[in-house]
């Protein structure tokens, strides 16, 4: 089973500033297709998870370009530029390279 | 627009079987483009992957649940289902169904295990 480790587990950001969340996997998520099988999700309070980024860096439809994913292999980063109040919630990384798919512990983002 | 909706009992007694169904609209399970997924979230905790099923019936399960878990598909009804046997309080959670790893996800259904 691939272990996913996120950091930090919580962060508070002033609106307009940027935020970064790290996700590390215990094995490389780089598939032989050249894609990293790593997704980023946001779960807003009281809501279902929503996909932000797939395949490491591909923004999902409707996701603002303030959100960007980067990294390869075992180290990945989600960056949120110009944080807004609507960005609060818990962010999860998810590896889908091999079953069982595994989530990171989650990072709670709050607004200062 | 693809939509998923979970349904099933909100209360299950310990040692009994938890059964949930996910109804899919706006997409056909049988077109073979995606796996169909179940995840859960225990109160105040993170997301946990339960398992996935393909339209053919091919499944992949979380090893921690495998001995108690069955995921099945009914392409004629465009639905897929989850059965978890011998439940305990640790199985109390919000259960979500979704399309593959990409979503969307249903609104979730809270299942409590209590006598």
Short mmCIF file of C-alpha atoms in Angstrom, two decimals:
data_model
loop_
_atom_site.label_atom_id
_atom_site.label_comp_id
_atom_site.label_asym_id
_atom_site.label_seq_id
_atom_site.Cartn_x
_atom_site.Cartn_y
_atom_site.Cartn_z
CA UNK A 1 0.00 0.00 0.00
CA UNK A 2 1.30 3.45 -0.95
CA UNK A 3 1.46 5.80 2.03
CA UNK A 4 0.62 9.46 1.42
CA UNK A 5 1.94 12.13 3.80
CA UNK A 6 0.71 15.72 3.67
CA UNK A 7 2.19 18.79 5.30
CA UNK A 8 1.29 21.00 6.96
CA UNK A 9 -1.86 19.53 8.50
CA UNK A 10 -3.28 22.99 8.98
CA UNK A 11 -2.52 26.51 7.82
CA UNK A 12 -4.04 29.93 8.18
CA UNK A 13 -3.66 32.35 5.29
CA UNK A 14 -4.43 36.02 4.83
CA UNK A 15 -6.72 36.69 1.86
CA UNK A 16 -4.69 37.61 -1.19
CA UNK A 17 -1.61 35.71 -0.07
CA UNK A 18 -0.51 32.35 -1.42
CA UNK A 19 -0.51 28.92 0.22
CA UNK A 20 1.34 25.70 -0.53
CA UNK A 21 0.56 22.16 0.54
CA UNK A 22 3.02 19.31 0.20
CA UNK A 23 2.19 15.69 -0.46
CA UNK A 24 4.77 12.90 -0.41
CA UNK A 25 4.23 9.31 -1.44
CA UNK A 26 6.10 6.23 -0.23
CA UNK A 27 6.52 5.09 -3.84
CA UNK A 28 6.86 6.90 -7.13
CA UNK A 29 3.54 7.81 -8.70
CA UNK A 30 5.05 8.25 -12.15
CA UNK A 31 3.35 5.92 -14.59
CA UNK A 32 5.01 4.71 -17.76
CA UNK A 33 2.62 6.99 -19.66
CA UNK A 34 4.61 9.89 -18.26
CA UNK A 35 1.80 11.04 -16.01
CA UNK A 36 1.90 11.14 -12.22
CA UNK A 37 -1.19 9.45 -10.85
CA UNK A 38 -1.83 12.02 -8.14
CA UNK A 39 -5.00 14.05 -7.60
CA UNK A 40 -5.81 16.98 -5.34
CA UNK A 41 -9.23 17.37 -3.78
CA UNK A 42 -10.91 20.08 -1.72
CA UNK A 43 -13.67 19.27 0.73
CA UNK A 44 -15.49 22.41 1.75
CA UNK A 45 -17.32 22.33 5.09
CA UNK A 46 -20.47 20.23 4.84
CA UNK A 47 -19.84 19.27 1.22
CA UNK A 48 -18.61 16.35 -0.83
CA UNK A 49 -15.02 16.34 -2.05
CA UNK A 50 -14.43 18.19 -5.30
CA UNK A 51 -11.61 17.50 -7.72
CA UNK A 52 -9.13 20.32 -8.18
CA UNK A 53 -6.19 18.72 -9.96
CA UNK A 54 -5.71 15.34 -11.63
CA UNK A 55 -2.59 13.63 -12.97
CA UNK A 56 -0.42 15.85 -10.82
CA UNK A 57 -1.00 19.10 -12.65
CA UNK A 58 -4.17 19.02 -14.76
CA UNK A 59 -6.70 21.49 -13.46
CA UNK A 60 -10.27 20.14 -13.42
CA UNK A 61 -13.01 21.88 -15.37
CA UNK A 62 -14.18 25.06 -13.68
CA UNK A 63 -11.29 25.24 -11.22
CA UNK A 64 -9.78 28.74 -11.05
CA UNK A 65 -6.26 29.12 -12.37
CA UNK A 66 -5.24 30.25 -8.87
CA UNK A 67 -4.89 26.53 -8.17
CA UNK A 68 -1.87 24.74 -9.58
CA UNK A 69 -0.30 21.35 -9.04
CA UNK A 70 3.32 20.44 -9.55
CA UNK A 71 5.84 17.76 -8.76
CA UNK A 72 6.78 14.31 -9.95
CA UNK A 73 7.71 10.93 -8.58
CA UNK A 74 7.19 11.12 -4.84
CA UNK A 75 7.00 14.86 -4.11
CA UNK A 76 4.03 17.01 -5.05
CA UNK A 77 2.78 20.48 -4.26
CA UNK A 78 -0.56 22.21 -4.49
CA UNK A 79 -0.23 25.97 -4.70
CA UNK A 80 -3.08 28.37 -4.18
CA UNK A 81 -2.31 31.88 -5.37
CA UNK A 82 -4.29 34.83 -4.05
CA UNK A 83 -6.24 32.84 -1.46
CA UNK A 84 -9.91 33.76 -1.17
CA UNK A 85 -12.42 33.15 1.61
CA UNK A 86 -14.16 30.50 -0.50
CA UNK A 87 -10.98 28.38 -0.48
CA UNK A 88 -11.47 27.28 3.14
CA UNK A 89 -11.80 23.58 3.73
CA UNK A 90 -9.68 20.46 3.86
CA UNK A 91 -7.36 19.61 1.00
CA UNK A 92 -6.47 16.00 0.25
CA UNK A 93 -4.03 14.37 -2.10
CA UNK A 94 -4.99 11.00 -3.52
CA UNK A 95 -2.80 8.46 -5.30
CA UNK A 96 -4.52 6.39 -7.97
CA UNK A 97 -1.49 4.59 -9.37
CA UNK A 98 -2.34 1.32 -7.71
CA UNK A 99 -5.07 -0.19 -5.58
CA UNK A 100 -5.71 0.43 -2.80
CA UNK A 101 -5.98 4.10 -3.68
CA UNK A 102 -4.82 6.10 -0.69
CA UNK A 103 -5.51 9.60 0.57
CA UNK A 104 -3.24 11.91 2.49
CA UNK A 105 -4.35 12.89 6.00
CA UNK A 106 -5.76 16.20 4.80
CA UNK A 107 -4.67 19.81 5.27
CA UNK A 108 -7.12 22.24 6.82
CA UNK A 109 -6.95 25.72 5.35
CA UNK A 110 -8.38 28.61 7.33
CA UNK A 111 -8.53 32.31 6.62
CA UNK A 112 -6.82 34.71 9.00
CA UNK B 1 -24.27 16.57 -16.24
CA UNK B 2 -23.26 13.47 -14.32
CA UNK B 3 -24.95 13.05 -10.96
CA UNK B 4 -24.72 10.32 -8.34
CA UNK B 5 -27.06 9.68 -5.45
CA UNK B 6 -26.49 7.33 -2.52
CA UNK B 7 -29.42 5.59 -0.87
CA UNK B 8 -29.85 3.15 1.98
CA UNK B 9 -30.61 2.85 5.68
CA UNK B 10 -29.18 5.51 7.94
CA UNK B 11 -29.06 3.20 10.93
CA UNK B 12 -27.65 -0.32 11.07
CA UNK B 13 -27.33 -2.56 14.11
CA UNK B 14 -23.93 -3.93 15.12
CA UNK B 15 -23.03 -7.26 13.47
CA UNK B 16 -25.57 -6.68 10.70
CA UNK B 17 -24.97 -5.79 7.05
CA UNK B 18 -24.70 -2.25 5.73
CA UNK B 19 -26.18 -1.97 2.23
CA UNK B 20 -26.01 1.13 0.05
CA UNK B 21 -26.90 1.80 -3.57
CA UNK B 22 -25.56 4.50 -5.85
CA UNK B 23 -27.79 5.66 -8.70
CA UNK B 24 -26.05 7.28 -11.63
CA UNK B 25 -27.64 9.77 -14.02
CA UNK B 26 -26.14 11.63 -16.95
CA UNK B 27 -23.72 8.82 -17.73
CA UNK B 28 -23.91 5.13 -18.48
CA UNK B 29 -21.98 2.76 -16.26
CA UNK B 30 -21.87 0.24 -19.10
CA UNK B 31 -20.02 2.49 -21.56
CA UNK B 32 -16.84 1.29 -19.88
CA UNK B 33 -15.12 4.64 -19.67
CA UNK B 34 -14.72 4.72 -15.90
CA UNK B 35 -14.51 2.76 -12.72
CA UNK B 36 -17.16 3.59 -10.12
CA UNK B 37 -16.07 4.25 -6.57
CA UNK B 38 -16.99 4.22 -2.91
CA UNK B 39 -15.23 6.24 -0.22
CA UNK B 40 -16.20 7.03 3.36
CA UNK B 41 -15.47 9.59 6.04
CA UNK B 42 -15.76 8.74 9.72
CA UNK B 43 -16.95 11.61 11.94
CA UNK B 44 -14.25 14.26 12.18
CA UNK B 45 -11.79 12.16 10.19
CA UNK B 46 -10.26 12.09 6.73
CA UNK B 47 -11.31 10.34 3.56
CA UNK B 48 -10.95 6.57 3.27
CA UNK B 49 -11.05 4.66 0.00
CA UNK B 50 -13.38 1.66 0.09
CA UNK B 51 -13.22 0.22 -3.40
CA UNK B 52 -14.06 0.45 -7.08
CA UNK B 53 -15.98 -1.53 -9.67
CA UNK B 54 -15.93 -1.66 -13.45
CA UNK B 55 -19.04 -2.28 -15.52
CA UNK B 56 -17.86 -5.84 -16.14
CA UNK B 57 -17.91 -6.54 -12.41
CA UNK B 58 -14.15 -6.28 -11.92
CA UNK B 59 -13.47 -4.96 -8.43
CA UNK B 60 -10.64 -3.64 -6.31
CA UNK B 61 -11.13 -3.42 -2.56
CA UNK B 62 -9.40 -1.80 0.38
CA UNK B 63 -7.53 -4.69 2.01
CA UNK B 64 -8.67 -3.53 5.44
CA UNK B 65 -12.31 -4.15 4.42
CA UNK B 66 -11.93 -6.90 1.87
CA UNK B 67 -13.12 -9.77 4.07
CA UNK B 68 -16.42 -7.98 4.77
CA UNK B 69 -16.98 -6.06 1.55
CA UNK B 70 -18.86 -6.72 -1.66
CA UNK B 71 -19.30 -4.12 -4.39
CA UNK B 72 -21.62 -5.03 -7.25
CA UNK B 73 -23.04 -3.39 -10.34
CA UNK B 74 -26.42 -3.49 -12.06
CA UNK B 75 -25.96 -1.98 -15.50
CA UNK B 76 -29.66 -2.42 -16.34
CA UNK B 77 -30.51 0.02 -13.55
CA UNK B 78 -27.36 2.11 -13.97
CA UNK B 79 -26.57 1.51 -10.33
CA UNK B 80 -23.80 0.07 -8.24
CA UNK B 81 -23.96 -1.10 -4.66
CA UNK B 82 -21.96 -1.71 -1.52
CA UNK B 83 -22.48 -4.37 1.12
CA UNK B 84 -20.41 -4.42 4.28
CA UNK B 85 -21.03 -7.28 6.67
CA UNK B 86 -20.49 -7.62 10.42
CA UNK B 87 -20.48 -3.87 10.98
CA UNK B 88 -19.31 -2.21 14.18
CA UNK B 89 -19.37 1.36 15.45
CA UNK B 90 -16.12 1.92 13.55
CA UNK B 91 -18.09 1.63 10.31
CA UNK B 92 -20.21 4.66 11.21
CA UNK B 93 -19.41 7.22 8.55
CA UNK B 94 -20.63 9.31 5.66
CA UNK B 95 -20.45 7.11 2.59
CA UNK B 96 -19.89 8.69 -0.82
CA UNK B 97 -20.17 7.16 -4.26
CA UNK B 98 -18.39 8.68 -7.21
CA UNK B 99 -17.18 8.30 -10.74
CA UNK B 100 -13.69 6.85 -10.79
CA UNK B 101 -11.16 9.09 -9.03
CA UNK B 102 -12.31 12.15 -10.94
CA UNK B 103 -15.76 12.57 -9.52
CA UNK B 104 -18.27 13.91 -9.28
CA UNK B 105 -19.26 12.48 -5.95
CA UNK B 106 -22.71 12.08 -4.50
CA UNK B 107 -23.84 14.22 -1.61
CA UNK B 108 -23.03 11.39 0.79
CA UNK B 109 -25.18 9.42 3.15
CA UNK B 110 -24.60 9.13 6.88
CA UNK B 111 -24.72 5.61 8.22
CA UNK B 112 -24.70 5.08 11.97
CA UNK B 113 -24.03 1.69 13.50
CA UNK B 114 -25.85 1.45 16.80
CA UNK B 115 -28.18 -0.86 18.66
#
